[in-house]
Amino acid sequence: MSGAAIIDGKAFAETLRGKVAKIAASFEQAAGRKAGLAVVLVGEDPASQVYVRSKGKQTVACGMESFQFLLPTETTQDELLHLVRRLNDDPAVDGILVQLPLPSHLDEQEVVEAIDPNKDVDGLTPVSTGRLALGLPGLVPCTPLGCLMLLADRFRDRPGSLSGLDAVVIGRSILVGKPMAQLLIKESCTVTIAHSRTKDLAQVVRRADIIVAAVGRTEMVKADWVKPGATVIDVGINRLPPAEGEAKGRLVGDVDFAGVSAVAGAITPVPGGVGPMTIAVLLRNTVVAAHRNEGLTLAEGAI
Ligand code: NDP
């Protein structure tokens, strides 16, 4: 029997999508058009295609316009850059997301840098990452912002919220680990970033009040790494090999859920924790970008 509170990312994401839908409706009234999100996928990976279609459906369900570009694997760098520039210039498009990773013949960094920072709903351009590092408002990567929302909710009754807590982020990717650490610093946490070269990782993790695991290693974080009562956010999505009779293996996180939930104070499950937050925050970022792009004000903290 688990001792930890389960942080229900699925329910939280649904509430967030409800708020986005309301704000998208008032945007449409004010701007005379719907907010628009363009998603670009290069390659025929079926799982990515399902994911992109699901993004499209959720965008439409929130009352926004969805533009999808499913391009063949052979797409050239020039063709992709041309599309990004066309979307930059299209006033119906408020947010542009290029699904990563791109096929290896394409230069990912050049493509990301071509995105207009005002439409950078994935928060990956140098302008967005720079603004985050400077503590300035801007578009923040969806997964870490989703994690922060879950943490802020978990600590909403604590005086000072997250301030002064020890946080350990395992993973230093541009997409998750680094922006997560920046967001936690902004909340006045004391932040340690761990990675594959960290010495005695278990010892480092053990001092944390907040653990964010973004590694991509099946159930790596064990119960004896976790301080009793700590809050554990599991970003990892790893598929186990299929058990007998299963078509696909089960999804698990970077945290040994069964063991850690007996020790932690609160924990996100996989699936149903961080995953659903990522798309909900993408929609949130799109409606925020739409307001900025039209010069409309959105009250601070409205969403
Ligand atoms: P990356 O592979 O880009 O980064 C992984 C990080 O983990 C690196 O910084 C790496 O260190 C570190 N790492 C690898 N092995 C170890 C180890 N043994 N001990 C400590 N650190 C280690 O992955 P992402 O950040 O993109 O994604 C991380 C996980 O989150 C994946 O499972 C991914 O599927 C999932 N994910 C989930 C999302 C969601 O919506 N829920 C969204 C995005 C990602 P180093 O830098 O030294 O190599």
GROMACS .gro file of C-alpha atoms and ligand atoms in nm:
model
  351
    1MET     CA    1   0.000   0.000   0.000
    2SER     CA    2   0.148   0.333  -0.103
    3GLY     CA    3   0.215   0.598   0.162
    4ALA     CA    4   0.270   0.883  -0.083
    5ALA     CA    5  -0.001   1.112  -0.214
    6ILE     CA    6  -0.042   1.054  -0.586
    7ILE     CA    7  -0.009   1.374  -0.787
    8ASP     CA    8  -0.280   1.343  -1.050
    9GLY     CA    9  -0.132   1.509  -1.357
   10LYS     CA   10  -0.417   1.388  -1.575
   11ALA     CA   11  -0.679   1.570  -1.365
   12PHE     CA   12  -0.457   1.879  -1.333
   13ALA     CA   13  -0.404   1.886  -1.710
   14GLU     CA   14  -0.779   1.864  -1.768
   15THR     CA   15  -0.838   2.164  -1.542
   16LEU     CA   16  -0.562   2.354  -1.721
   17ARG     CA   17  -0.714   2.275  -2.062
   18GLY     CA   18  -1.048   2.406  -1.933
   19LYS     CA   19  -0.880   2.736  -1.840
   20VAL     CA   20  -0.706   2.751  -2.178
   21ALA     CA   21  -1.039   2.697  -2.356
   22LYS     CA   22  -1.198   2.990  -2.168
   23ILE     CA   23  -0.906   3.220  -2.244
   24ALA     CA   24  -0.898   3.102  -2.608
   25ALA     CA   25  -1.267   3.195  -2.640
   26SER     CA   26  -1.213   3.545  -2.499
   27PHE     CA   27  -0.908   3.581  -2.728
   28GLU     CA   28  -1.122   3.493  -3.030
   29GLN     CA   29  -1.375   3.760  -2.933
   30ALA     CA   30  -1.107   4.023  -2.883
   31ALA     CA   31  -0.890   3.938  -3.185
   32GLY     CA   32  -1.160   3.832  -3.431
   33ARG     CA   33  -0.976   3.508  -3.501
   34LYS     CA   34  -0.881   3.189  -3.322
   35ALA     CA   35  -0.536   3.137  -3.171
   36GLY     CA   36  -0.338   2.898  -3.395
   37LEU     CA   37  -0.079   2.627  -3.331
   38ALA     CA   38   0.135   2.475  -3.608
   39VAL     CA   39   0.303   2.141  -3.545
   40VAL     CA   40   0.566   2.010  -3.785
   41LEU     CA   41   0.672   1.646  -3.793
   42VAL     CA   42   0.941   1.515  -4.025
   43GLY     CA   43   0.942   1.139  -4.080
   44GLU     CA   44   0.697   0.852  -4.072
   45ASP     CA   45   0.743   0.729  -3.715
   46PRO     CA   46   0.390   0.600  -3.630
   47ALA     CA   47   0.416   0.680  -3.256
   48SER     CA   48   0.514   1.043  -3.334
   49GLN     CA   49   0.230   1.071  -3.586
   50VAL     CA   50  -0.020   0.955  -3.320
   51TYR     CA   51   0.128   1.206  -3.076
   52VAL     CA   52   0.107   1.492  -3.327
   53ARG     CA   53  -0.255   1.405  -3.416
   54SER     CA   54  -0.342   1.397  -3.047
   55LYS     CA   55  -0.191   1.746  -3.008
   56GLY     CA   56  -0.405   1.860  -3.302
   57LYS     CA   57  -0.726   1.717  -3.153
   58GLN     CA   58  -0.661   1.879  -2.814
   59THR     CA   59  -0.583   2.212  -2.982
   60VAL     CA   60  -0.917   2.208  -3.162
   61ALA     CA   61  -1.099   2.091  -2.847
   62CYS     CA   62  -0.966   2.403  -2.670
   63GLY     CA   63  -1.115   2.627  -2.941
   64MET     CA   64  -0.791   2.696  -3.126
   65GLU     CA   65  -0.685   2.639  -3.485
   66SER     CA   66  -0.454   2.344  -3.553
   67PHE     CA   67  -0.215   2.337  -3.849
   68GLN     CA   68  -0.030   2.010  -3.902
   69PHE     CA   69   0.258   1.944  -4.135
   70LEU     CA   70   0.353   1.577  -4.167
   71LEU     CA   71   0.658   1.583  -4.392
   72PRO     CA   72   0.842   1.287  -4.547
   73THR     CA   73   1.174   1.171  -4.402
   74GLU     CA   74   1.355   1.292  -4.718
   75THR     CA   75   1.262   1.656  -4.646
   76THR     CA   76   1.569   1.875  -4.694
   77GLN     CA   77   1.702   2.136  -4.453
   78ASP     CA   78   1.607   2.412  -4.700
   79GLU     CA   79   1.250   2.285  -4.737
   80LEU     CA   80   1.209   2.269  -4.359
   81LEU     CA   81   1.359   2.615  -4.305
   82HIS     CA   82   1.133   2.751  -4.579
   83LEU     CA   83   0.826   2.611  -4.401
   84VAL     CA   84   0.935   2.752  -4.063
   85ARG     CA   85   0.985   3.097  -4.219
   86ARG     CA   86   0.646   3.077  -4.389
   87LEU     CA   87   0.484   2.995  -4.052
   88ASN     CA   88   0.679   3.282  -3.889
   89ASP     CA   89   0.514   3.518  -4.139
   90ASP     CA   90   0.164   3.369  -4.114
   91PRO     CA   91  -0.056   3.586  -3.889
   92ALA     CA   92  -0.294   3.292  -3.825
   93VAL     CA   93  -0.012   3.101  -3.654
   94ASP     CA   94   0.074   3.199  -3.294
   95GLY     CA   95   0.280   2.897  -3.199
   96ILE     CA   96   0.524   2.677  -3.392
   97LEU     CA   97   0.640   2.341  -3.266
   98VAL     CA   98   0.887   2.133  -3.463
   99GLN     CA   99   0.871   1.780  -3.326
  100LEU     CA  100   1.218   1.667  -3.211
  101PRO     CA  101   1.431   1.471  -3.270
  102LEU     CA  102   1.457   1.540  -3.642
  103PRO     CA  103   1.603   1.276  -3.880
  104SER     CA  104   1.982   1.280  -3.854
  105HIS     CA  105   2.045   1.451  -4.192
  106LEU     CA  106   1.875   1.768  -4.062
  107ASP     CA  107   2.040   2.037  -3.848
  108GLU     CA  108   1.809   2.065  -3.547
  109GLN     CA  109   1.975   2.370  -3.396
  110GLU     CA  110   1.947   2.571  -3.719
  111VAL     CA  111   1.578   2.482  -3.747
  112VAL     CA  112   1.502   2.576  -3.384
  113GLU     CA  113   1.690   2.906  -3.426
  114ALA     CA  114   1.480   2.986  -3.733
  115ILE     CA  115   1.159   2.991  -3.525
  116ASP     CA  116   1.033   3.339  -3.441
  117PRO     CA  117   1.086   3.369  -3.060
  118ASN     CA  118   0.736   3.521  -3.032
  119LYS     CA  119   0.597   3.191  -3.165
  120ASP     CA  120   0.839   2.963  -2.979
  121VAL     CA  121   0.578   2.768  -2.777
  122ASP     CA  122   0.834   2.494  -2.708
  123GLY     CA  123   1.062   2.751  -2.543
  124LEU     CA  124   1.377   2.620  -2.713
  125THR     CA  125   1.512   2.916  -2.911
  126PRO     CA  126   1.819   3.097  -2.773
  127VAL     CA  127   1.597   3.400  -2.699
  128SER     CA  128   1.355   3.192  -2.489
  129THR     CA  129   1.629   3.002  -2.305
  130GLY     CA  130   1.818   3.327  -2.247
  131ARG     CA  131   1.513   3.503  -2.107
  132LEU     CA  132   1.449   3.210  -1.874
  133ALA     CA  133   1.810   3.218  -1.753
  134LEU     CA  134   1.777   3.593  -1.692
  135GLY     CA  135   1.453   3.540  -1.498
  136LEU     CA  136   1.258   3.743  -1.755
  137PRO     CA  137   0.906   3.655  -1.871
  138GLY     CA  138   0.894   3.448  -2.188
  139LEU     CA  139   0.788   3.116  -2.334
  140VAL     CA  140   0.912   2.825  -2.121
  141PRO     CA  141   0.951   2.459  -2.233
  142CYS     CA  142   0.626   2.272  -2.172
  143THR     CA  143   0.739   1.970  -1.969
  144PRO     CA  144   0.934   2.158  -1.700
  145LEU     CA  145   0.666   2.426  -1.674
  146GLY     CA  146   0.410   2.147  -1.627
  147CYS     CA  147   0.627   1.997  -1.351
  148LEU     CA  148   0.651   2.337  -1.182
  149MET     CA  149   0.273   2.378  -1.191
  150LEU     CA  150   0.232   2.039  -1.021
  151LEU     CA  151   0.491   2.137  -0.757
  152ALA     CA  152   0.335   2.479  -0.696
  153ASP     CA  153   0.001   2.308  -0.641
  154ARG     CA  154   0.155   2.051  -0.407
  155PHE     CA  155   0.312   2.326  -0.193
  156ARG     CA  156   0.029   2.581  -0.227
  157ASP     CA  157  -0.044   2.580   0.149
  158ARG     CA  158   0.321   2.603   0.254
  159PRO     CA  159   0.424   2.955   0.356
  160GLY     CA  160   0.663   3.074   0.083
  161SER     CA  161   0.555   2.789  -0.145
  162LEU     CA  162   0.874   2.626  -0.279
  163SER     CA  163   1.111   2.882  -0.129
  164GLY     CA  164   1.413   2.738   0.052
  165LEU     CA  165   1.344   2.376  -0.041
  166ASP     CA  166   1.631   2.155  -0.159
  167ALA     CA  167   1.564   2.036  -0.514
  168VAL     CA  168   1.764   1.781  -0.711
  169VAL     CA  169   1.703   1.763  -1.086
  170ILE     CA  170   1.846   1.447  -1.242
  171GLY     CA  171   1.917   1.521  -1.609
  172ARG     CA  172   2.055   1.833  -1.778
  173SER     CA  173   1.889   1.831  -2.120
  174ILE     CA  174   1.789   2.155  -2.293
  175LEU     CA  175   1.431   2.027  -2.310
  176VAL     CA  176   1.380   1.927  -1.947
  177GLY     CA  177   1.664   1.928  -1.693
  178LYS     CA  178   1.818   2.273  -1.750
  179PRO     CA  179   1.492   2.472  -1.780
  180MET     CA  180   1.353   2.279  -1.480
  181ALA     CA  181   1.651   2.388  -1.273
  182GLN     CA  182   1.607   2.751  -1.388
  183LEU     CA  183   1.240   2.749  -1.291
  184LEU     CA  184   1.320   2.606  -0.947
  185ILE     CA  185   1.594   2.867  -0.890
  186LYS     CA  186   1.337   3.135  -0.973
  187GLU     CA  187   1.115   2.984  -0.700
  188SER     CA  188   1.408   3.021  -0.457
  189CYS     CA  189   1.480   2.651  -0.422
  190THR     CA  190   1.838   2.541  -0.360
  191VAL     CA  191   1.899   2.347  -0.679
  192THR     CA  192   2.143   2.070  -0.764
  193ILE     CA  193   2.160   1.941  -1.120
  194ALA     CA  194   2.278   1.580  -1.142
  195HIS     CA  195   2.374   1.395  -1.461
  196SER     CA  196   2.558   1.089  -1.587
  197ARG     CA  197   2.891   1.203  -1.440
  198THR     CA  198   2.754   1.287  -1.093
  199LYS     CA  199   2.945   1.109  -0.814
  200ASP     CA  200   2.735   0.908  -0.570
  201LEU     CA  201   2.402   1.004  -0.720
  202ALA     CA  202   2.202   0.824  -0.451
  203GLN     CA  203   2.371   1.035  -0.181
  204VAL     CA  204   2.301   1.357  -0.375
  205VAL     CA  205   1.936   1.268  -0.427
  206ARG     CA  206   1.888   1.169  -0.064
  207ARG     CA  207   1.913   1.528   0.059
  208ALA     CA  208   1.634   1.656  -0.166
  209ASP     CA  209   1.291   1.778  -0.059
  210ILE     CA  210   1.201   1.778  -0.428
  211ILE     CA  211   1.331   1.525  -0.681
  212VAL     CA  212   1.273   1.571  -1.053
  213ALA     CA  213   1.391   1.268  -1.250
  214ALA     CA  214   1.438   1.335  -1.624
  215VAL     CA  215   1.685   1.069  -1.728
  216GLY     CA  216   1.531   0.805  -1.954
  217ARG     CA  217   1.650   0.510  -1.740
  218THR     CA  218   1.387   0.259  -1.634
  219GLU     CA  219   1.305   0.284  -1.260
  220MET     CA  220   1.653   0.412  -1.174
  221VAL     CA  221   1.558   0.610  -0.862
  222LYS     CA  222   1.515   0.363  -0.577
  223ALA     CA  223   1.338   0.392  -0.242
  224ASP     CA  224   1.663   0.421  -0.045
  225TRP     CA  225   1.766   0.727  -0.255
  226VAL     CA  226   1.464   0.919  -0.131
  227LYS     CA  227   1.432   1.122   0.189
  228PRO     CA  228   1.110   1.025   0.370
  229GLY     CA  229   0.836   1.273   0.279
  230ALA     CA  230   1.009   1.409  -0.034
  231THR     CA  231   0.805   1.510  -0.339
  232VAL     CA  232   0.901   1.311  -0.648
  233ILE     CA  233   0.828   1.422  -1.003
  234ASP     CA  234   0.895   1.147  -1.255
  235VAL     CA  235   0.940   1.283  -1.608
  236GLY     CA  236   1.076   0.960  -1.756
  237ILE     CA  237   0.882   0.762  -2.014
  238ASN     CA  238   1.034   0.420  -2.071
  239ARG     CA  239   0.869   0.124  -2.236
  240LEU     CA  240   0.936  -0.218  -2.084
  241PRO     CA  241   0.974  -0.516  -2.317
  242PRO     CA  242   0.632  -0.676  -2.371
  243ALA     CA  243   0.536  -0.942  -2.118
  244GLU     CA  244   0.392  -1.267  -2.249
  245GLY     CA  245   0.060  -1.206  -2.421
  246GLU     CA  246   0.115  -0.827  -2.440
  247ALA     CA  247   0.141  -0.652  -2.778
  248LYS     CA  248   0.338  -0.362  -2.625
  249GLY     CA  249   0.535  -0.337  -2.304
  250ARG     CA  250   0.411  -0.127  -2.012
  251LEU     CA  251   0.522   0.237  -1.973
  252VAL     CA  252   0.727   0.311  -1.662
  253GLY     CA  253   0.915   0.614  -1.537
  254ASP     CA  254   1.267   0.683  -1.414
  255VAL     CA  255   1.149   0.616  -1.059
  256ASP     CA  256   1.078   0.278  -0.902
  257PHE     CA  257   0.718   0.374  -0.829
  258ALA     CA  258   0.628   0.079  -0.607
  259GLY     CA  259   0.929   0.121  -0.380
  260VAL     CA  260   0.952   0.501  -0.377
  261SER     CA  261   0.583   0.561  -0.314
  262ALA     CA  262   0.623   0.386   0.022
  263VAL     CA  263   0.881   0.650   0.128
  264ALA     CA  264   0.794   0.972  -0.056
  265GLY     CA  265   0.537   1.227   0.058
  266ALA     CA  266   0.397   1.269  -0.293
  267ILE     CA  267   0.477   1.123  -0.633
  268THR     CA  268   0.364   1.150  -0.996
  269PRO     CA  269   0.265   0.819  -1.158
  270VAL     CA  270   0.373   0.709  -1.508
  271PRO     CA  271   0.156   0.724  -1.708
  272GLY     CA  272  -0.085   0.990  -1.582
  273GLY     CA  273   0.159   1.228  -1.413
  274VAL     CA  274   0.385   1.465  -1.606
  275GLY     CA  275   0.292   1.332  -1.954
  276PRO     CA  276  -0.058   1.484  -1.979
  277MET     CA  277   0.075   1.817  -1.849
  278THR     CA  278   0.313   1.858  -2.144
  279ILE     CA  279   0.041   1.897  -2.410
  280ALA     CA  280  -0.180   2.105  -2.178
  281VAL     CA  281   0.109   2.349  -2.122
  282LEU     CA  282   0.174   2.360  -2.498
  283LEU     CA  283  -0.185   2.481  -2.542
  284ARG     CA  284  -0.137   2.726  -2.257
  285ASN     CA  285   0.180   2.862  -2.420
  286THR     CA  286  -0.005   2.901  -2.751
  287VAL     CA  287  -0.282   3.111  -2.603
  288VAL     CA  288  -0.025   3.320  -2.412
  289ALA     CA  289   0.174   3.375  -2.736
  290ALA     CA  290  -0.147   3.463  -2.922
  291HIS     CA  291  -0.220   3.743  -2.675
  292ARG     CA  292   0.132   3.881  -2.708
  293ASN     CA  293   0.124   3.855  -3.087
  294GLU     CA  294  -0.200   4.058  -3.098
  295GLY     CA  295  -0.081   4.307  -2.835
  296LEU     CA  296  -0.356   4.193  -2.596
  297THR     CA  297  -0.293   4.181  -2.223
  298LEU     CA  298  -0.336   3.864  -2.029
  299ALA     CA  299  -0.340   3.922  -1.653
  300GLU     CA  300  -0.025   3.795  -1.478
  301GLY     CA  301  -0.102   3.452  -1.330
  302ALA     CA  302  -0.430   3.423  -1.529
  303ILE     CA  303  -0.307   3.087  -1.645
  304NDP     P1  304   1.807   1.328  -2.259
  304NDP     O1  305   1.852   1.194  -2.304
  304NDP     O2  306   1.826   1.446  -2.348
  304NDP     O3  307   1.881   1.362  -2.120
  304NDP     C1  308   1.895   1.266  -2.022
  304NDP     C2  309   1.976   1.321  -1.908
  304NDP     O4  310   1.991   1.219  -1.811
  304NDP     C3  311   2.117   1.365  -1.948
  304NDP     O5  312   2.147   1.490  -1.890
  304NDP     C4  313   2.207   1.255  -1.893
  304NDP     O6  314   2.332   1.299  -1.846
  304NDP     C5  315   2.127   1.208  -1.773
  304NDP     N1  316   2.160   1.070  -1.740
  304NDP     C6  317   2.168   0.964  -1.826
  304NDP     N2  318   2.204   0.853  -1.757
  304NDP     C7  319   2.220   0.890  -1.628
  304NDP     C8  320   2.256   0.822  -1.511
  304NDP     N3  321   2.284   0.692  -1.512
  304NDP     N4  322   2.264   0.892  -1.397
  304NDP     C9  323   2.236   1.023  -1.394
  304NDP     N5  324   2.199   1.095  -1.502
  304NDP    C10  325   2.192   1.029  -1.618
  304NDP     O7  326   1.656   1.309  -2.218
  304NDP     P2  327   1.536   1.416  -2.197
  304NDP     O8  328   1.572   1.516  -2.095
  304NDP     O9  329   1.486   1.462  -2.328
  304NDP    O10  330   1.424   1.317  -2.140
  304NDP    C11  331   1.442   1.249  -2.017
  304NDP    C12  332   1.328   1.151  -1.998
  304NDP    O11  333   1.207   1.224  -1.993
  304NDP    C13  334   1.309   1.050  -2.111
  304NDP    O12  335   1.260   0.930  -2.055
  304NDP    C14  336   1.201   1.111  -2.198
  304NDP    O13  337   1.126   1.014  -2.268
  304NDP    C15  338   1.116   1.177  -2.092
  304NDP     N6  339   1.038   1.291  -2.140
  304NDP    C16  340   0.909   1.296  -2.101
  304NDP    C17  341   0.830   1.402  -2.138
  304NDP    C18  342   0.691   1.404  -2.090
  304NDP    O14  343   0.608   1.471  -2.150
  304NDP     N7  344   0.659   1.336  -1.979
  304NDP    C19  345   0.880   1.509  -2.224
  304NDP    C20  346   1.022   1.502  -2.250
  304NDP    C21  347   1.097   1.394  -2.209
  304NDP     P3  348   2.447   1.358  -1.947
  304NDP    O15  349   2.403   1.496  -1.983
  304NDP    O16  350   2.568   1.355  -1.863
  304NDP    O17  351   2.451   1.265  -2.065
   0.00000   0.00000   0.00000
